[in-house]
Steps between C-alpha positions, in 0.01 A plus 500: 500500500766272349453418132559124497481488122840672486687202643766318297627148559877502467683209340583384854129465578499791745248778437595865458284814467538663159460848649732607780633804681838628382712680760794635301603846632274465806728545802321721754373286789180697555416510128563127461268431795219705345547354152505137618202565727299637208628235259388217727162669534473531119571128453871482417648171613841515328777735611819537300818636654878455475808541715607780265181695576609550860148450635480135607515583871223761469279261301560221750403722791185620321388149409559369851264764639251532215423140407302439821314828448376371162431149639782356290791269571842464340360219285254744340782717362733425210840656580768559236850630555826494305867418530706818445788505247738564791429153643534273199667167562582359843323787682159427346367289789619751758322774305174302495522432873548871565196581284290252697621654826415854386159397366431318829377188320611138503510461122448682171254397233738598221866604502651641182851572376463875450755548220706256289824688572708535815597837648854361528535448124504707187185422298709330231695285747424127444515455879145639508376170361699302757369708789134491398528124453630477857218727617244275334645191669459680835140595418426136416641407839281767661190356337590148607540612862176701502641851519304584187216315332607597149797655324538708187690779333467864406641687200621182330531504122420191294873426487522512880195275532640251251820479703305447822280230350806311376617467861202565728590254780160341453299820556373721219415864573127554536512876433708749302424853620586745222417840360180451302252757366375617158821698445719202592397142439694213349275255320785248466549515878129437558508202263810356667358537851165350399674200346705445817229554760639832621254776591599852404437754774509860383664796665484859368146433376450877476833567333753538779673820599383676185150359538327809364618400153281190524212628710461799267541300180217605262412137419476407867289808577272439202433139601455610860229746395322252273493219756427728794794383711802693624832489314664298783213249488544464124874437537455242775220318321705493178757290688248281680324408176832359380534296819769733635482575874521859626627670818394867478621739768292787634496721808149624419201335668288557189761358264553192718133414463484589129809296414345178630158567343570337166188302418471608137629388163696703246374415149746327267542800268596724793738237634675495162528879492661500845738221401613691192615815683865610460737302721680687780685327785488712818715276719844342466559256215596153634625394158831678574577244775718210391 
């Protein structure tokens, strides 16, 4: 059953589920089918993917077949994908059209710039700023023509966001998808996004490729035991209580159901303990991009 209380109204007025299904590293067609089938059954209504994940075609095929099975339509699902760093600039619209073709849908709900830098440039090259500005102008065009209902960014630092907002072509980003968990959270980023109507959506909620460091953290485990919820549930709820959206990935039927069962509250003192854990970034640092 869908938890309607976990719906967020974006600054555009469109509504987005705060809990979604992440699909990073999911590439096997049969596995994707099973996971999406179970996710739809569990109540997930947001699916996050990206051209770089190499699974858009598999997800599109699964949704085309599975939505009718679950008595759903395209309008019931919130689809997110991302512009790859290889297609910054003039190729951005072509990239979005290819994503829509692979996902077998007429539009996206949200299209993000995946990374502030271009694959064609050194991270310190000032051309990165020129190319992402061009990409944003193309995304604005895509929104105006209905290819995507909303546009946003991923892995943008405050500096990158400030640059975008100075020349946004009349469209502010509604989302910044970034690494966010108790081992890596930027309070100044949260404050900036809140002030500018940008929702933070978290990836690596469980700590990324070295996730055991976070899932086995003594503080996380202690709070998990005291509240009677699993460590993943604690980590997801910690984000949600700060109004940060989450997109956990799981190939386990049990975990898919547990990860969306988050109707509990973490007491303030436990929230503070989690927020004061040592800071460790598991993914790439976007601050190196000019």
